[in-house]
């Protein structure tokens, strides 16, 4: 199905990463590659180390071993905000929105990296600062339109139902115009209709902006339908890596994770 | 469900307001029969969690208030009981979003669930072993602080913790959230088993409609703070609207999520 | 008609006091003494020369901010404005002296506050008489000099100074430093932070320094803790001397027997033996001695309140001598304060002979060259051990004038000629 | 429906981003400004100005400062008194050594000095959080108070360590020192506070404000989406301390006139914190409401019994006052944990729905 | 060249004064140094007594109880007030403890219950309200005067190896140690201990598993009130019972953060470190910069520890996860 898709070179290369916390080994010697413009799913049973892997990629956890190559740059560890500046954005498994702020402001924080006007202009709210603010506001309004959350633009996100919060979180990540977008269970706690919406947003993002996407999800329907390639982790180790159809049929994967073969 | 003598829980026409101004439930009534598994379905923000919290009386902690209606458990009005009194009476809620005690270890978390029990250490230990057998993953994590374990593991802890209270009625809020597919089935198997073997009743708010309706005996559909449909689970499962909007099957075929995109998009353009 | 209105006008005494908060222990008897004396004049004499006295308390909790608010509130009251402000706190004194000179109300900080205000040329509206912290420090040196058989014997002696770490506590430092040069004693200053419940570090240092004398400038709980600590390191009590805010009953009582022998400066006699005291019991408490005792009559700070009231009311009387027997305005009272001359004879008439010293204030000298006494705690009462002690005005006065001149310069004040 | 927004459409993002998007709010603000600039100076008694209104303004400014830090950036600080002292003493040193410097510049430079000190003491916030940080900021409070008490240079070596605002003029009016009228001091305070409040509002609405709030709400997520904690936290400390510093200089120059270090003690820090919490964390309006509450309530309580003709002994009255004050704090915190500003907002929401309850 | 030498000498002199002389001083007068250290330890225990009350409540409910100082004052005032009315010591002690239980019940009902699940800072603010109320109430009932408190703890000075010690301080240390031991055991070996920690983590979740917040809070606040009473007795004996007693809290705060908000042994170890640290600093380094550095030094010391362990020495780890 991806003949028509324009998948490029390797964008992110995770090489032989190991991460442990005291005695707990969260990741052991995992390598994986995500290529430009593809959708890569990471799946695996609970506690397999999926979230930890995302944390390693965007610099929140520092692996004991291994290296990461992103956009041609090799690194062992870095501060999260540097990863963000390099073009990695993400959403979180436990929604991590700024609960005291409105939807609009939350998404605007995603633009923070791109806003540079110094604070004297800010303080007076004239001239360049104002202009800049409006430009970014316009961009953010596009995202709001895109995600169909116009109605909650001014609502404090703490009051939103879970599903909408996930959508706002996606908006915040998109606002940074990332090269690589990491999504941690974006569809947990949603019903089918909402999942369909979410899938649509992910696919459109991938299509229209060419954003590379790393996706963790437990809904096999979603994973199999959306992803170009699937990495399976179990107990911190990689047990399979390939196109969905191959992975789905892998006996190891069925034993460790799926329980039954999924169609 | 008809007016019936052996209802374990009946919620009558409740209205809930948050923060004095935000009206969320607009007259919700539902019933859970003794030994039943009842599913509460509905879109995001419909008010499922709010309904459960008003039953378990955890609402007040979020500055919400039941302004109208009554809630009866075993024929007795329970609106004014404290949550812990309700737990002692056998009603326990597994909250959405896990709410584990971060600074307690996994085992300590589980043990907090037995706080209201008076039947001795041995019985508690037995149930602890049972929980571990349900969730072997937790055995490895026994001594980890709950704040550090993975999302799915936390979900197991939250459910296990509720089981430790030996309840008669469990209010399960999105039990399948964040769990691997295999485990989702297992959880519902556990629900089924507890229901059959020990007569525990369940009221579950669940987004995974297909599984929920498979295990439940009765279902309510909540939209925008109102019950819009209810009926036996199998009836609901065969209802066309439910199929379309909650089960994601149209005309008997599951749509691919990739195709959904185009279909949706067209719809948007038309609108 | 106007004359009856004027005759009915009352003399208004604003009282900035503190009966609550960390320093209430000292504030209560002070306020009681001052108030009781005013009540006495009303009850016994019908006021001052027939002009009724009115007073109003304003509670500060010893806070400068609240004190300023009190000042603002009270300065507009009274038929002809307030008589005189007694800020009862060094901080408040500093804050209101500048304001008072604009509002034309005198400020009397009796023996405390801005020492430089002793120079009436720069501070026409502020008075510190009968004495000041600088004079007190000088008196202390005089006193111990005498005990050592002459000030020259102070050479090589060691003096430790334990002070409340605030503007108030620091006041005597310039004097001690200056006199150290002159008399060659060794001097060590040790600060204790508010409120002063914990002074172990200071006393450990005292223990090591092994001073011959310790001088204490404390307030509130700091005093009694200091006395207990001194006892705990077995420092001889009669070589431990407090200033006049560190030598009242509440300071020594909690230390019990260990406080016996402790000495403190004062400018009033202890005890309730004067005619004025008897009159207060009779006219204010209706003869109920027990009630008067509850009102702390005869205690050191109560008596100081009385003295304060005597100064102020006598200043009003002095002013009336010039302006006639009616309610005096602030400006008139200021004149009265500046021309106050309390002779032994007058003190006798007031029924307080021997209770306080005679004094005369002048345009130039707002401190009154005040002498100081020293009293000792016997375990049950205070006894004067050293009567009026000289305060080395030859050294102190130039210091005061220098400080006043600096203030004048900074605030662009042209000193008046006296 | 007195207070409604329907019918007020915004046709551009500029309109939507105005400080007061609603017409009613703009009117209220205009009325408030007229009252502040015209009615109060013409009608208030000196006592009102000196004892209530000027301190209210100064505290409001300090509260805005702390609110930027605690309410917007989530870093609770108990060093406010210390930072205000930096402002007060800097202003004193500046005007006594450079008597001709314009007072507005003096005030602003005091703020700048405080900002530098604020940054110094803000550095630990990069590692320490929550109540640990709150208590740790007391180090700033105690250290600064000690410093200004100990180092004589700060108070020009005068023997008592008290600083006194010297007389200074602006536009031909005496604005500080004993001869400055209450009106003059009120006006200069008002101008400074009004302008800085506006600036604060602008800052909080822009990307700086958003980065603070992001740090407050979830610092890890904020860092992961690219907000630098170092920048956000230290800028919050700097700007917050700037406000506190200016407030401190006004505290000395347009209000008390003469203070010793004790005036900047820990109670001051707490007082400002109360204002921020009672008024509403994360609300500029709340800072004003909180400051009004904390300055006015004790004065009202002190004067109330007399007003109603009771004559309680003054100590008893004070005790009651303290008790009632405590009860009021608890009461309002329970009624609306998000502060009086939120209460006001809810009232507005109710008005909007009125006559329907929801 | 000459000038440079001069400033070099000056720098050396300063460095010498800071880094060498104080230590030389300590070595040359070891007995005095020992006395300073012992004095610091004993003072530290007194701080711990106050800090302990904070820890209890924080550990059990996540509330930073600013009113602890006021509770110390209130408890001591009640005790001394009763004793002045002629009530025998033992009875007064029992009644005062009873009063603290009543205070706990009232606080739970009127303050804590309506504020379940609110942010920490809001609860903190509410406890400040309690502080005002208790201070005002205590003084209304018992007056603002200073009260002498003597419950019969001996108070004589004695000398050991050139060191001057006070019996009272020794008693205070013993009582402090006993209380810490008792409370630490209590938390470790009772069911309630675990429940308390659960409550501190998440009020709502604790409610959901059936932990009775009401009972827990009453118990904990009562115990904290009792600890406050003990602290009040010790400090009150030392400095008389009066308003400033509530300011003791400020000396307990650095102890609290250094030891960790949630650790009972932390309160005692923190107290000892702060006690010794501030005394040694004041005596050996204080004179270099004018003295009276104890107050801020205690906070700076705590701060220095926090930079290495942001949760204090024994505090619960601060969990950071996404
Ligand atoms: N900071 C940490 N400290 C200690 N252990 C950790 C930490 N972070 C993760 N772990 C452990 O590492 C393992 C992997 O966790 P991770 O969150 O990556 O799982 P996951 O694959 O995302 O699972 P889920 O599907 O349940 O979210 C878990 O067992 C967890 O307990
Ligand atoms: N504490 C609160 N304050 C204000 N509004 C709230 C609060 N909690 C929930 N709401 C609102 O109440 C409505 C119902 O929320 P609820 O959590 O009950 O929905 P839900 O059906 O459980 O949704 P989800 O599937 O997302 O969990 C939502 O619109 C939500 O915005
Ligand atoms: Mg995960
Ligand atoms: Mg829900």
mmCIF file of C-alpha atoms in Angstrom, chain C residues 117-127 331 334-335 337-339 361-366 397 404 408 413-418:
data_model
loop_
_atom_site.group_PDB
_atom_site.id
_atom_site.type_symbol
_atom_site.label_atom_id
_atom_site.label_comp_id
_atom_site.label_asym_id
_atom_site.label_seq_id
_atom_site.Cartn_x
_atom_site.Cartn_y
_atom_site.Cartn_z
ATOM 1 C CA UNK C 117 16.479 64.446 67.681
ATOM 2 C CA UNK C 118 18.056 65.672 70.884
ATOM 3 C CA UNK C 119 19.255 68.590 68.765
ATOM 4 C CA UNK C 120 16.236 70.884 68.724
ATOM 5 C CA UNK C 121 17.648 73.068 66.010
ATOM 6 C CA UNK C 122 17.300 70.380 63.399
ATOM 7 C CA UNK C 123 14.341 68.620 64.972
ATOM 8 C CA UNK C 124 12.057 71.335 66.288
ATOM 9 C CA UNK C 125 9.140 68.914 66.555
ATOM 10 C CA UNK C 126 10.848 65.919 68.097
ATOM 11 C CA UNK C 127 11.829 65.414 71.733
ATOM 12 C CA UNK C 331 2.052 73.928 67.980
ATOM 13 C CA UNK C 334 5.443 72.038 71.152
ATOM 14 C CA UNK C 335 6.285 75.334 72.790
ATOM 15 C CA UNK C 337 7.586 70.878 75.618
ATOM 16 C CA UNK C 338 10.436 73.086 74.616
ATOM 17 C CA UNK C 339 10.004 75.256 77.684
ATOM 18 C CA UNK C 361 14.208 71.315 78.138
ATOM 19 C CA UNK C 362 15.339 74.061 75.809
ATOM 20 C CA UNK C 363 15.080 75.084 72.222
ATOM 21 C CA UNK C 364 18.481 73.646 71.540
ATOM 22 C CA UNK C 365 18.471 70.689 73.875
ATOM 23 C CA UNK C 366 15.538 68.354 73.407
ATOM 24 C CA UNK C 397 26.350 66.221 72.879
ATOM 25 C CA UNK C 404 21.654 65.956 63.451
ATOM 26 C CA UNK C 408 19.792 68.157 58.042
ATOM 27 C CA UNK C 413 16.763 71.199 56.410
ATOM 28 C CA UNK C 414 18.154 74.509 57.541
ATOM 29 C CA UNK C 415 18.670 74.288 61.283
ATOM 30 C CA UNK C 416 16.949 77.052 63.166
ATOM 31 C CA UNK C 417 18.896 79.346 65.377
ATOM 32 C CA UNK C 418 18.499 78.875 69.098
#
